[in-house]
Coordinates of C-alpha atoms and ligand atoms in Angstrom, one line a residue:
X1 CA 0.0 0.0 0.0
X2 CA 1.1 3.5 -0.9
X3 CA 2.4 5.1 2.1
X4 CA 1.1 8.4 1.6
X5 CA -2.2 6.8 1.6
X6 CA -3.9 5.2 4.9
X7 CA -7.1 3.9 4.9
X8 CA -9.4 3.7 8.1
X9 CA -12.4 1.3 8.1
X10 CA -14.8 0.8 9.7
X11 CA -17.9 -1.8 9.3
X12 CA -21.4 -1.2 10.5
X13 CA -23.3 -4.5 11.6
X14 CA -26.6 -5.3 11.2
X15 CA -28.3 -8.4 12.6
X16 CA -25.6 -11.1 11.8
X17 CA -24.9 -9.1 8.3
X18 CA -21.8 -7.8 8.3
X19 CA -20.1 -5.0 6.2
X20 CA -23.2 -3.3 5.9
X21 CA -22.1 -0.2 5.2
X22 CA -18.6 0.2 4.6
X23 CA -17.1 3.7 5.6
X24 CA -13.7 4.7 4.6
X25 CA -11.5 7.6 5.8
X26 CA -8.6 8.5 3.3
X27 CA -5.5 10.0 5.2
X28 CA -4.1 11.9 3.3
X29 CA -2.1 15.0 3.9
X30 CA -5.0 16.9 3.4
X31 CA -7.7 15.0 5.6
X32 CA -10.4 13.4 3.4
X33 CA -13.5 11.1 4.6
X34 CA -15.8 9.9 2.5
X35 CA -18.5 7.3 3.4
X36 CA -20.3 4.8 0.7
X37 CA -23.8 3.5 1.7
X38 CA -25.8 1.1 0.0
X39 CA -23.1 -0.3 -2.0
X40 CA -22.8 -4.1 -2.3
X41 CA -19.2 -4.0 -1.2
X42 CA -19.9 -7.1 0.3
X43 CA -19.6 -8.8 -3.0
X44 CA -16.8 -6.5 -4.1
X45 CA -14.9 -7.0 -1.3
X46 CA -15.5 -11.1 -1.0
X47 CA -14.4 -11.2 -4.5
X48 CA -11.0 -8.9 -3.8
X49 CA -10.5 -11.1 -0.4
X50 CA -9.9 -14.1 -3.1
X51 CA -7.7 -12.2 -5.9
X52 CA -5.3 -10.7 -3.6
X53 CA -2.7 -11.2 -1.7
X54 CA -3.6 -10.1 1.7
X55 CA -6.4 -8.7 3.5
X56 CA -5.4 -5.1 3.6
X57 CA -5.4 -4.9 0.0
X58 CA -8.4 -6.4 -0.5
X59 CA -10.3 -3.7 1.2
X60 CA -7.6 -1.5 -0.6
X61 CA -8.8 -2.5 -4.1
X62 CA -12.5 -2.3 -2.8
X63 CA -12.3 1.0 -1.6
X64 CA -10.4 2.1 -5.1
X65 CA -13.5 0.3 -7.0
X66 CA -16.0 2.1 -4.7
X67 CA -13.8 5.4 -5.4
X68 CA -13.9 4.9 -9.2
X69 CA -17.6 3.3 -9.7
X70 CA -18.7 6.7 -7.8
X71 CA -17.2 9.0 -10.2
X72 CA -18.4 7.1 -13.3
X73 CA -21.7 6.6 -12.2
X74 CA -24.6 6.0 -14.6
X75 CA -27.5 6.5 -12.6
X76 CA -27.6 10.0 -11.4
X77 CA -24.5 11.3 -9.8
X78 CA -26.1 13.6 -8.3
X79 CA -27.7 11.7 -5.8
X80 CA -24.9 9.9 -4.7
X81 CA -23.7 12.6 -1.8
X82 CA -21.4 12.2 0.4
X83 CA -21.7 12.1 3.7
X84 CA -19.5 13.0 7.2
X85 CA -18.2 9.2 8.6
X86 CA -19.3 10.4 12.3
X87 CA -22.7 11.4 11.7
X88 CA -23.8 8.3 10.4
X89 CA -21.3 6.1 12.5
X90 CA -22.2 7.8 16.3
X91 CA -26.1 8.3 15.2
X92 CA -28.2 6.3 17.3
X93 CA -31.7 7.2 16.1
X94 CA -31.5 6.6 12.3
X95 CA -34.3 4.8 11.8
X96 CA -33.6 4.9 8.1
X97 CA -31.6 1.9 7.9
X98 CA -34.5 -0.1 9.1
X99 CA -36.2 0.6 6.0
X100 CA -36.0 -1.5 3.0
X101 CA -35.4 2.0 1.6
X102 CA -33.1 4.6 2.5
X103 CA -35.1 8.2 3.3
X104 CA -33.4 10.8 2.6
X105 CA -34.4 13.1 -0.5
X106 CA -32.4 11.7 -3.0
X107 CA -33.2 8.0 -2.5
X108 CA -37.3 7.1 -2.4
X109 CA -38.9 6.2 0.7
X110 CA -41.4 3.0 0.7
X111 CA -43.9 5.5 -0.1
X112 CA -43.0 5.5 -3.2
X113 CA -42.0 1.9 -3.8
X114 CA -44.7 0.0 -5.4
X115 CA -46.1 -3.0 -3.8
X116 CA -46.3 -6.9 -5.2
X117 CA -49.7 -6.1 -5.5
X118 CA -49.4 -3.2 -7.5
X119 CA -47.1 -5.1 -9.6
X120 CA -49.1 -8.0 -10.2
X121 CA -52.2 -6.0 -11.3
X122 CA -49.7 -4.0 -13.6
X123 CA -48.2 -7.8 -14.9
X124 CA -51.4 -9.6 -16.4
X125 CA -51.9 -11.7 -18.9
X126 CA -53.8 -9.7 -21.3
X127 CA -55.6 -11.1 -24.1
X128 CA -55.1 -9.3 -27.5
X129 CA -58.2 -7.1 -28.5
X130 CA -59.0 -8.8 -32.0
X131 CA -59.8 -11.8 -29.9
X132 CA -58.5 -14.8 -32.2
X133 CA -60.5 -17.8 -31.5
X134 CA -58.7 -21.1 -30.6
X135 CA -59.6 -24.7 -31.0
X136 CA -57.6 -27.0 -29.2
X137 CA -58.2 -30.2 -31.9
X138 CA -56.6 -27.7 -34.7
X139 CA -54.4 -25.3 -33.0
X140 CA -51.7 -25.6 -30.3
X141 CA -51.1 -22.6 -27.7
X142 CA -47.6 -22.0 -26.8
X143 CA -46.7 -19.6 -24.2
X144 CA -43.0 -18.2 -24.7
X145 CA -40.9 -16.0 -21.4
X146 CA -38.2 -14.0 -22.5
X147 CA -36.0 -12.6 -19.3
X148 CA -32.8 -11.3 -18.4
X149 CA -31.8 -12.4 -15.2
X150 CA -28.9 -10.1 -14.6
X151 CA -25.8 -12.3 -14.2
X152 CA -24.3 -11.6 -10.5
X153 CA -20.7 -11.3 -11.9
X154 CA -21.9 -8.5 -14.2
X155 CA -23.9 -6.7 -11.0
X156 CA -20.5 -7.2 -9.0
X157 CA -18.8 -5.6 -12.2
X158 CA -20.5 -2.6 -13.0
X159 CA -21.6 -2.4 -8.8
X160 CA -22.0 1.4 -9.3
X161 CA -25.3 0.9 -11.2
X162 CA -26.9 -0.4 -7.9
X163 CA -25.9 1.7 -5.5
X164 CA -29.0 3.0 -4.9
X165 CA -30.4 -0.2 -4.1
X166 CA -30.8 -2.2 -0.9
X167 CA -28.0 -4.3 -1.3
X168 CA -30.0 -7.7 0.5
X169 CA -32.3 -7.1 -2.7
X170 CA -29.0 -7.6 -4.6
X171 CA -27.9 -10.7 -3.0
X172 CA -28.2 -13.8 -5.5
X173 CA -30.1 -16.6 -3.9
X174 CA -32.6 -13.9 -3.1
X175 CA -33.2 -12.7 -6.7
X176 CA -33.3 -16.6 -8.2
X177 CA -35.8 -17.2 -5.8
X178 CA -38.0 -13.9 -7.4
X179 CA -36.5 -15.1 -10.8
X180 CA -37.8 -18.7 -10.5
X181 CA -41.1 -17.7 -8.5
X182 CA -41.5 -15.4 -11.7
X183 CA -41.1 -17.9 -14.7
X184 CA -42.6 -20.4 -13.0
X185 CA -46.0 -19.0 -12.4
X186 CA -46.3 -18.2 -15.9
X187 CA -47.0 -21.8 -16.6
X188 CA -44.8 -21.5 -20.3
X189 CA -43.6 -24.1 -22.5
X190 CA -40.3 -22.2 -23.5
X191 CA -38.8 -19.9 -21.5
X192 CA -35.2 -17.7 -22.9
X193 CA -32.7 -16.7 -20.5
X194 CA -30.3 -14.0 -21.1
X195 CA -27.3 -13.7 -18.4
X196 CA -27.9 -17.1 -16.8
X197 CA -24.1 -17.6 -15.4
X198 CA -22.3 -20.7 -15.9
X199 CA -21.8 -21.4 -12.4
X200 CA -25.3 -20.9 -11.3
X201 CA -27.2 -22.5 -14.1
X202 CA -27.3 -26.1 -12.5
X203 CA -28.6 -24.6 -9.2
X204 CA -31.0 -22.4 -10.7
X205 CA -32.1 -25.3 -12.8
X206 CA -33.5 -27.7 -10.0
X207 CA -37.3 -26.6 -9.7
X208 CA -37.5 -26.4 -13.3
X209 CA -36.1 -30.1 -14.3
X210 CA -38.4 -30.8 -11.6
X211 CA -41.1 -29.3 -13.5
X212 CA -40.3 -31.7 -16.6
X213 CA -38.0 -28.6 -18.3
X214 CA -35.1 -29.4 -20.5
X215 CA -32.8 -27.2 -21.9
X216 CA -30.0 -25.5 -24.0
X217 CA -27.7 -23.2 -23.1
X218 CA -24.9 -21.6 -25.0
X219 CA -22.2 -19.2 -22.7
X220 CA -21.0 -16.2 -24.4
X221 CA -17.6 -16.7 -26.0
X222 CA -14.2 -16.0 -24.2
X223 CA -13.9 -14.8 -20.6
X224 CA -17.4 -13.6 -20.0
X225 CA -19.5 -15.8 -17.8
X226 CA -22.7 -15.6 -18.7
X227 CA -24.7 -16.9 -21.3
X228 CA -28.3 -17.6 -23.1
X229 CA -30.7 -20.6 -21.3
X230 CA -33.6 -21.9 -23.4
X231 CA -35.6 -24.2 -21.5
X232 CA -38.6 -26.2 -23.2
X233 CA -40.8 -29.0 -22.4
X234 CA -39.7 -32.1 -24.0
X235 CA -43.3 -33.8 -23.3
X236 CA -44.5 -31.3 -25.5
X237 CA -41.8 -30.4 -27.6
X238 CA -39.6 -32.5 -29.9
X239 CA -35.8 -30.9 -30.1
X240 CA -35.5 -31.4 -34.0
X241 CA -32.3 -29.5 -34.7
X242 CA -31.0 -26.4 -33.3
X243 CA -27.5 -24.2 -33.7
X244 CA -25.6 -22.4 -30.8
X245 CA -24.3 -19.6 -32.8
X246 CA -21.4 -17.4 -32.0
X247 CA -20.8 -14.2 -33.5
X248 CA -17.2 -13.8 -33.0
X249 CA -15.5 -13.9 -36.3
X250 CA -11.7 -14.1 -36.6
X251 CA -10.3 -10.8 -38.7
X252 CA -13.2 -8.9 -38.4
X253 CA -13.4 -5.7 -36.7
X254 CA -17.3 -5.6 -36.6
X255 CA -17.7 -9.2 -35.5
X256 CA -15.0 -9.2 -32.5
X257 CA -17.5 -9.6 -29.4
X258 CA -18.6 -12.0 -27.5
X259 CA -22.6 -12.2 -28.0
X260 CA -24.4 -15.4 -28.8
X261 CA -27.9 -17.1 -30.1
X262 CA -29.9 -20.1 -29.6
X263 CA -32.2 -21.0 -32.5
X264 CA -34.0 -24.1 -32.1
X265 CA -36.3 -26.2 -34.3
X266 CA -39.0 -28.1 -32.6
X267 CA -41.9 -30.5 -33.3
X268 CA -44.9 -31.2 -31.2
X269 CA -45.4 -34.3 -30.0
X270 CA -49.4 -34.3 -30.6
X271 CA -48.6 -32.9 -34.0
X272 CA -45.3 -34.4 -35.6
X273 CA -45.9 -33.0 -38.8
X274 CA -46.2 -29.1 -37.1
X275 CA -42.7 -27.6 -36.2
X276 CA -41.6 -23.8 -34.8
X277 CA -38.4 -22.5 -34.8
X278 CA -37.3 -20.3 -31.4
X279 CA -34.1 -18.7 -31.5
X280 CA -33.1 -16.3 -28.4
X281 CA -29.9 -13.3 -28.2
X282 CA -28.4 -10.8 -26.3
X283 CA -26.6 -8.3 -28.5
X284 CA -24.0 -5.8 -27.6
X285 CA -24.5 -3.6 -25.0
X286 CA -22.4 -0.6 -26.0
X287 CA -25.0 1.8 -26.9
X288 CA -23.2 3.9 -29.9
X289 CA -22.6 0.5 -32.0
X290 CA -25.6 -0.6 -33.5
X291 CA -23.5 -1.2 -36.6
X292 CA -22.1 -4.2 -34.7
X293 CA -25.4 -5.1 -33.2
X294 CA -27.3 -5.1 -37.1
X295 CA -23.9 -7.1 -38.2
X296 CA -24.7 -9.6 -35.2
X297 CA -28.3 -9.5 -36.2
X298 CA -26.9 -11.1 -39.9
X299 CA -25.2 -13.7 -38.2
X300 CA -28.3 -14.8 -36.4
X301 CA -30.3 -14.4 -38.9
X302 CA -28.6 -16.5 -41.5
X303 CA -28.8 -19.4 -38.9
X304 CA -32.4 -19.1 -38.4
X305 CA -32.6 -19.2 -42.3
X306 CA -30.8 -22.2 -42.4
X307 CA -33.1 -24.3 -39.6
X308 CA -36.3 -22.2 -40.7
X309 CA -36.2 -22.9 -44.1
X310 CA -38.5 -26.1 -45.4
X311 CA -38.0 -25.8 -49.4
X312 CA -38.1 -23.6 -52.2
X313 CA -41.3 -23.1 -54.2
X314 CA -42.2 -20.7 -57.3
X315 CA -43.4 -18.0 -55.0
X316 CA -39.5 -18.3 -53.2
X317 CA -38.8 -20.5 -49.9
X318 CA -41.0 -21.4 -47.5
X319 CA -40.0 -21.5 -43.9
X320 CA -41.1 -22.9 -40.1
X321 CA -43.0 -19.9 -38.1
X322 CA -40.3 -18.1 -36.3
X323 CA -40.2 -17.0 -32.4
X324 CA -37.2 -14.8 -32.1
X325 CA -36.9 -12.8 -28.5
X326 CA -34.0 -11.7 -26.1
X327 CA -31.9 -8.6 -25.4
X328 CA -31.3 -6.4 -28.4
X329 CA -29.9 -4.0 -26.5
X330 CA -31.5 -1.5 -28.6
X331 CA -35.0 1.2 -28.8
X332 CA -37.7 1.0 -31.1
X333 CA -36.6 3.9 -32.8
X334 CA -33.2 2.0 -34.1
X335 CA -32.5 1.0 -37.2
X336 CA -31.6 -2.4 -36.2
X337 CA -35.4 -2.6 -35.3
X338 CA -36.5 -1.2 -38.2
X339 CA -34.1 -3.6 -39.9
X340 CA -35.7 -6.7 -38.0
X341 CA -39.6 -5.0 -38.4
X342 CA -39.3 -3.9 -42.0
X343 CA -37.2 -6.4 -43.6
X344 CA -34.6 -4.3 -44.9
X345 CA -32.2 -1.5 -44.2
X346 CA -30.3 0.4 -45.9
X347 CA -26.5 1.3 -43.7
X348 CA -24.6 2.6 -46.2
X349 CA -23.5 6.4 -45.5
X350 CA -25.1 5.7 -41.8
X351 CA -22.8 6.5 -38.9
X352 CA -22.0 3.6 -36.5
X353 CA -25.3 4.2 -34.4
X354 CA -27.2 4.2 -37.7
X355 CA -28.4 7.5 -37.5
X356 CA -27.6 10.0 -40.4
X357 CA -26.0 12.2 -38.4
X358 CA -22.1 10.7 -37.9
X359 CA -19.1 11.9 -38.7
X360 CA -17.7 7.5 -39.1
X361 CA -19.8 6.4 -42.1
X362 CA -19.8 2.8 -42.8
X363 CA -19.6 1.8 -46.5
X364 CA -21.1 -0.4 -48.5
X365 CA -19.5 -3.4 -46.6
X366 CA -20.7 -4.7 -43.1
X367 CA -20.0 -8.3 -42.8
X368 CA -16.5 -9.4 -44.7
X369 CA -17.4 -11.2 -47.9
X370 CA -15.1 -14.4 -46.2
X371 CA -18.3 -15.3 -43.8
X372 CA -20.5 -16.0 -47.1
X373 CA -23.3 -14.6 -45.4
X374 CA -25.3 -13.1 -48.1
X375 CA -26.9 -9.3 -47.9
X376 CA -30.2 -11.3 -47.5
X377 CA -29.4 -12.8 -44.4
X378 CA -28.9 -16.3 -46.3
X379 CA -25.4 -18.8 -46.3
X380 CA -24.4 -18.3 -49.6
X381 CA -23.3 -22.1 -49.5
X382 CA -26.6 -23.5 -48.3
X383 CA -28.2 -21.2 -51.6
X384 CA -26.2 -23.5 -53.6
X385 CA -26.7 -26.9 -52.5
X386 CA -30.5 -26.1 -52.3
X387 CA -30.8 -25.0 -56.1
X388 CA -28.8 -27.9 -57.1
X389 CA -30.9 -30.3 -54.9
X390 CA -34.3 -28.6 -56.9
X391 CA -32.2 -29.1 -60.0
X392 CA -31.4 -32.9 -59.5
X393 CA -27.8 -31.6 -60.2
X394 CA -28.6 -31.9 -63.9
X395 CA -29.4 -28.6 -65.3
X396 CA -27.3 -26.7 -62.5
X397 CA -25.1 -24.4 -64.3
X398 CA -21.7 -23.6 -62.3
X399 CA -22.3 -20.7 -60.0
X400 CA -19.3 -17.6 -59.5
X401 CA -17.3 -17.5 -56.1
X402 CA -17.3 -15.0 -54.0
X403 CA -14.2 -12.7 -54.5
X404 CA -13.3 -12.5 -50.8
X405 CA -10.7 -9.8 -51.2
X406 CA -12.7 -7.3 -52.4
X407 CA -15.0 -4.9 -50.0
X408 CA -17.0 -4.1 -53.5
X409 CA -20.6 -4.8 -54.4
X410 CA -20.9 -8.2 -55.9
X411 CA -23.8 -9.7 -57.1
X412 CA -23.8 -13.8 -58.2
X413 CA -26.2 -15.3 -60.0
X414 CA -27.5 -18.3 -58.4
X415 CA -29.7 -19.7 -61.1
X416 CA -31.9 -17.7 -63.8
X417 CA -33.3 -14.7 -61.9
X418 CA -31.9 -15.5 -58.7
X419 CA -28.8 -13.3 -57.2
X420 CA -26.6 -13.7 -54.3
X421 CA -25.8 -10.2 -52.9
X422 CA -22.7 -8.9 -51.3
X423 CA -21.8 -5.5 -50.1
X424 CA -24.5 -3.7 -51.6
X425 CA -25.1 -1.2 -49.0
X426 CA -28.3 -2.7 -47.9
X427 CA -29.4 -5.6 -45.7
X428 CA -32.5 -7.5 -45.7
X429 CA -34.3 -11.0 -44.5
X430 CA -36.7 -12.8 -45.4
X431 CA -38.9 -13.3 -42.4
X432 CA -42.0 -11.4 -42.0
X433 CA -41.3 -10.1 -38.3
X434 CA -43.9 -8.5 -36.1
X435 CA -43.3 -7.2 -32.5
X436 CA -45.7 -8.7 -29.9
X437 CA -44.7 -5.3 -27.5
X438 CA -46.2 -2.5 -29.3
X439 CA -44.1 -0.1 -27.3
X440 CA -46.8 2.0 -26.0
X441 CA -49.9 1.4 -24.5
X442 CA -53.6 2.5 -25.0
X443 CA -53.2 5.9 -23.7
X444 CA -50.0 6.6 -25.9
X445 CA -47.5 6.0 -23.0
X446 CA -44.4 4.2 -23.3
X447 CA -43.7 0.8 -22.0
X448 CA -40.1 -0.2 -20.8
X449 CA -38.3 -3.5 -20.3
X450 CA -35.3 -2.0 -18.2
X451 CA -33.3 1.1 -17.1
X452 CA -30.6 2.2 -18.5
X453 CA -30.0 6.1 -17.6
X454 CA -33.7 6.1 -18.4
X455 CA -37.0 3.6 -18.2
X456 CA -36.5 1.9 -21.6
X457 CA -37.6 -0.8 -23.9
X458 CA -34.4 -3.1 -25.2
X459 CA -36.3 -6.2 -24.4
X460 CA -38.3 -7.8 -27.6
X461 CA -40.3 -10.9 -28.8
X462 CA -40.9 -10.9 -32.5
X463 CA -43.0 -13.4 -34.6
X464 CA -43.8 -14.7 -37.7
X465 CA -46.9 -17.1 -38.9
X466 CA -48.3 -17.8 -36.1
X467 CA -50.9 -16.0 -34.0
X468 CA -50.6 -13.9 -30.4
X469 CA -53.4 -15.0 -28.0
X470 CA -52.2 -13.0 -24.6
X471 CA -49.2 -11.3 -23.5
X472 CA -47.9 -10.5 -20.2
X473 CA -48.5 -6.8 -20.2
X474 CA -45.4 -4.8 -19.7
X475 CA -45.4 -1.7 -17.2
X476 CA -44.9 1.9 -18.6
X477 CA -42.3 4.0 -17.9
X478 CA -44.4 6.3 -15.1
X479 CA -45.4 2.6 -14.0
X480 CA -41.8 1.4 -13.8
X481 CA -40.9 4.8 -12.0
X482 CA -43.0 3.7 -8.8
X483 CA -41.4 -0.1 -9.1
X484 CA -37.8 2.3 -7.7
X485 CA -34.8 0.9 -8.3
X486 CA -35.0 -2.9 -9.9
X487 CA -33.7 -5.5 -8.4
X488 CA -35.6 -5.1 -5.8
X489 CA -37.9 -7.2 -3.2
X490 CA -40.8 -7.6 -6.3
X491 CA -38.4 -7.8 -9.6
X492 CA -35.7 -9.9 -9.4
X493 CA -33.6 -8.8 -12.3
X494 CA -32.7 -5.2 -13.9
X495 CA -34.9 -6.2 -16.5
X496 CA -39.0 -7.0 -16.5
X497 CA -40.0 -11.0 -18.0
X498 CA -41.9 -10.8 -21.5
X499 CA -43.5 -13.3 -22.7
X500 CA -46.9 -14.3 -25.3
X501 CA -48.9 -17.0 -25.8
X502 CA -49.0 -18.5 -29.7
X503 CA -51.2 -20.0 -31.6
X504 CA -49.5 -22.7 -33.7
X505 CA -52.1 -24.2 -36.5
X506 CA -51.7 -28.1 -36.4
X507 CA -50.5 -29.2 -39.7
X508 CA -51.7 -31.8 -41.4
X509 CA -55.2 -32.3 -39.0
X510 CA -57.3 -33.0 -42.1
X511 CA -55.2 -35.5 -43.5
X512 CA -56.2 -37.3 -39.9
X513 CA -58.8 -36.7 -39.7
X514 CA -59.9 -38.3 -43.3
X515 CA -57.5 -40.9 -42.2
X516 CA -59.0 -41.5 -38.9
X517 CA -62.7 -41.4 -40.5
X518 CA -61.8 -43.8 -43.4
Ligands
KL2_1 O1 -27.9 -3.7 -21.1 V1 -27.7 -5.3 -20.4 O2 -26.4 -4.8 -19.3 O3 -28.7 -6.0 -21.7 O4 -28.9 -5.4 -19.2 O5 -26.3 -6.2 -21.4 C1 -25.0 -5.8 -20.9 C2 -25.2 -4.7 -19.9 C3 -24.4 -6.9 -20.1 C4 -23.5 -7.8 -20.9 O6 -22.5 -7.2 -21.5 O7 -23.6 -6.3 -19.1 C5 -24.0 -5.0 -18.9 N1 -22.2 -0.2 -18.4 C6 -23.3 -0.8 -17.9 N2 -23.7 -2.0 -18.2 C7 -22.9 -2.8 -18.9 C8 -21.6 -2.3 -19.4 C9 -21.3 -0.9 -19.1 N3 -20.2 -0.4 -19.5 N4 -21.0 -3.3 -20.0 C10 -21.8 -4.3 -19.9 N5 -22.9 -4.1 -19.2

């Protein structure tokens, strides 16, 4: 430890709970005290007591964090004052820390702090005005969660975020508990989980094998330590054929992070011949790069192509409906979203947040030309072998490479009429992709899924050939102002749960029907 620099620390006990609040004096020639409240320094400082050396630089390095995550703090500097270490050490009467809540003016009192029952008359299942009838001998009603969970390494990591929380409502056996209790009363035959850590999945599984779930899951790549979870029930659902994809590309400088998807193909059981594809992501978090997020989106894409897709007729391919939720880490008003809603974008001459005001255009070129990822969300390969399988090989003419060391605009003819499309500026998919969220509600205001400086909506689950019976209403943002600071003692996560019931059309039900009646 720097010897100009002496530390004095003191911990506040509470029940059995130790290192409630942590206060630390800095000695320095000029006398300097500052105290931290409400942190979890718990976790910082039970992870420091592991990495070093000895114990007085663990609560060194924890009280440089605390230092540092204070001066960069997201939510609202402003109400993180500091206070005089005596005050709060030698008063006796401060009722305040009896309160779930801290309440002083910058933190909100319980009074403000919804209850569970608010909550749960905020989070109903709602059934979608047009009213689509359902019959259960033809159709098949599949209810889908999306949630992020909040990984407790990330929390630990970016601890500053929270500090405005009561740090038992951070603690991680008590948000699985809220988790589980959450995705668990919403009866659901697929449920997507964004941030499940790798060292807490098997735990956090128990009550749900126990409730006949089986699952995926697919860690994002490198050091991170959390990853996607996609739990379905194999009595209802048949796991057909599914991809982990990562979106990590060697020598690329827009595909160098560490996001993942799931997509899934599935079968029912009562209907063999009926199948649904159900992919979950979390993009990129870094706000300003939504180039990287629409070039992850590609990625994704051209893997739900590939297990979507069933065969190719004159009016072009036909694929599985499509369930595709998770963390976009993105608004409605993005063009990723717009990209995902509309079908196609258009990037070229964008700036790297796809707005049209940026000084970094991108060119014509997202993706390198090496992935074969076509501008159509489509493996170039794949495009090949299908037209030769419709061609019984015979009347296949040979088909141009793709020039992989160019960043140009190239555009290969597949078979009469049909191109190939490389660098041309624009991106597109072929899935027809509708929102189940409309992003507002009746009375114009918005709905959010998390906070992130603000109430917002990041948090979608899109569709395609299938019907929404019901969907677990989301709370708007005046709504989500009166839920405080999430996690909490009613959400578990940073995030709210989404989630939709389907209706899937049986395939094939005539056919046995005549068969059965024959
Ligand atoms: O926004 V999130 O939280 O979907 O809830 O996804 C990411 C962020 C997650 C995985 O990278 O970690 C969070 N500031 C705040 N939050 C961050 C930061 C950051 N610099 N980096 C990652 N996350």
């Amino acid at each position: 430890m720097n010897s100009t620099k002496k530390l004095l620390l003191t911990v506040y006990h509470q029940q059995s709970v130790v290192f409630r609040n942590l206060h630390i004096a800095k000695l320095n020639k000029e006398f300097k005290i500052l105290h931290m409240s409400e942190i979890p320094t718990k976790y910082l400082l039970r992870g420091n007591l592991k990495k070093c050396s000895s114990t007085p630089k663990a609560f060194y390095s924890t009280f440089e964090k605390l230092l540092k995550s204070k001066n960069s703090s997201k939510r609202d500097s402003k109400k993180n004052k500091m206070e005089p270490i005596l005050e709060l050490c030698l008063s006796k009467n401060d009722s305040s820390r009896q309160n779930n809540y801290v309440s002083n003016n910058n933190i909100p009192s319980n009074h403000y702090v919804m209850s569970k029952k608010k909550y749960n008359e905020i989070r109903q299942w709602k059934t979608i005005e047009k009213g689509t009838s359902f019959n259960a001998d033809t159709d098949f009603a599949l209810r889908l969660l999306s949630y992020n969970i909040l990984a407790q390494n990330l929390l630990e990591t970016h601890s500053y975020l929270y500090k405005n929380h009561n740090y038992r409502a951070l603690d991680w056996k008590h948000r699985k508990f809220l988790i589980q209790q959450e995705i668990l009363n919403a009866n659901a035959n697929v449920i997507c989980i964004q941030e499940m850590q790798v060292e807490h999945c098997q735990e956090f599984l128990v009550p749900l094998r126990k409730q006949g779930f089986d699952y995926l899951y697919k860690k994002r790549t490198n050091d991170t330590k959390d990853g996607l979870l996609m739990l379905y029930r194999p009595s209802q659902l048949k796991l057909e054929d599914y991809s982990l994809a990562e979106f990590h590309q060697t020598n690329s400088d827009i595909l160098n992070r560490d996001n993942v998807g799931i997509v899934a193909k599935f079968s029912l059981r009562e209907s063999p011949d009926t199948h649904i594809v159900i992919s979950t992501t979390h993009l990129l978090y870094n706000p300003k790069r939504n180039d990287v997020r629409l070039a992850q989106t590609q990625l994704l894409f051209a893997e739900i192509e590939r297990v979507a897709f069933i065969e190719n007729t004159v009016n072009g391919p036909k694929y599985h409906p499509i369930l595709l939720c998770g963390d976009f880490n993105l608004v409605p008003q993005s063009g990723v979203y717009k990209f995902i809603t509309d079908g196609s974008f258009k990037y070229a001459g964008k700036g790297r947040s796809l707005d049209d005001i940026s000084h970094h255009k991108l060119t014509n070129q997202l993706i390198p030309s090496h992935l074969r990822v076509t501008d159509n969300c489509e493996h170039f390969d794949l495009l090949k072998k299908r037209i030769s399988h419709d061609n019984n090989d015979r009347y296949s003419r040979p088909v141009n490479d793709i020039d992989r060391n160019t960043s140009s605009y190239q555009n290969i003819e597949l078979t009469k009429g049909k191109f190939a499309k490389f660098s041309s500026g624009t991106l597109s998919h072929p899935h027809k992709l509708t929102s189940v969220y409309k992003h507002k509600n009746d009375n114009g205001e918005f709905e959010a899924t998390t906070h992130q400086d603000e109430w917002i909506t990041v948090d979608y689950i899109f569709y395609s050939q299938v019907e929404v019976l019901d969907r677990y209403t989301l709370p708007t943002v005046s709504e989500c102002e009166k839920l405080s600071f999430i996690p909490n003692f009613i959400v578990g996560s940073d995030h709210v749960c989404l989630g939709a019931t389907f209706k899937l059309k049986k395939k094939n039900f005539d056919k046995k029907i005549q068969y059965l009646t024959s």
